Amino acid sequence: MRKYETIFILHPSLDEEAVKANVEKFKGVIENGGGVIENVDFWGKRKLAYEINKVGEGYYTLVHFDANPELPKELDRVFRISDAVVRHIIVKNEK
């Protein structure tokens, strides 16, 4: 198991329930793929440094998790096909 962190930005037009549902969906992808979630930080609605597809703000969420090397590929695929995600990144923590 390796340590990873991901941060994703959800579209600002989503209501609070939809934001929570999307966060739970992504947590489920990690847990169902054999990963272990260490920490979830929901930062709330923040302004982006620059506009992405004419969107100037979004809901930020940071997740720290342990997983096998195949899980980030699946999580990346799920992020890419989700219309709610404005931007995401998955990083392997090296210590």
XYZ file of C-alpha atoms in Angstrom, residues 4-11 19 21-30 59-65 71-91:
47
model
C -1.696 9.157 -1.954
C -3.547 12.419 -1.765
C -6.092 13.830 -4.151
C -7.703 17.210 -4.376
C -10.710 17.826 -6.554
C -12.837 20.861 -7.323
C -16.570 20.420 -7.828
C -18.711 22.762 -9.932
C -21.645 18.090 -3.289
C -23.148 12.891 -2.718
C -20.184 13.394 -5.064
C -17.673 13.361 -2.189
C -19.244 10.129 -0.901
C -19.124 8.651 -4.415
C -15.384 9.317 -4.714
C -14.760 8.002 -1.197
C -16.662 4.867 -2.211
C -14.428 4.386 -5.258
C -11.380 4.459 -2.972
C -15.983 23.328 -3.891
C -12.554 22.025 -2.845
C -12.009 18.641 -1.162
C -8.677 17.095 -0.109
C -8.471 13.336 0.577
C -5.472 11.430 1.988
C -5.603 7.668 1.411
C -6.476 2.417 -7.627
C -5.367 5.961 -8.623
C -5.851 5.032 -12.291
C -9.448 3.999 -11.602
C -10.084 7.088 -9.463
C -8.683 9.290 -12.249
C -11.037 7.606 -14.731
C -14.031 8.271 -12.471
C -12.994 11.928 -12.016
C -12.701 12.367 -15.785
C -16.173 11.003 -16.598
C -17.898 12.957 -13.810
C -19.501 16.186 -15.043
C -19.405 17.665 -11.517
C -15.583 17.735 -11.364
C -13.987 20.933 -12.664
C -10.363 19.911 -11.946
C -8.576 17.138 -10.028
C -5.107 15.837 -9.245
C -3.827 12.649 -7.592
C -0.332 12.691 -6.068
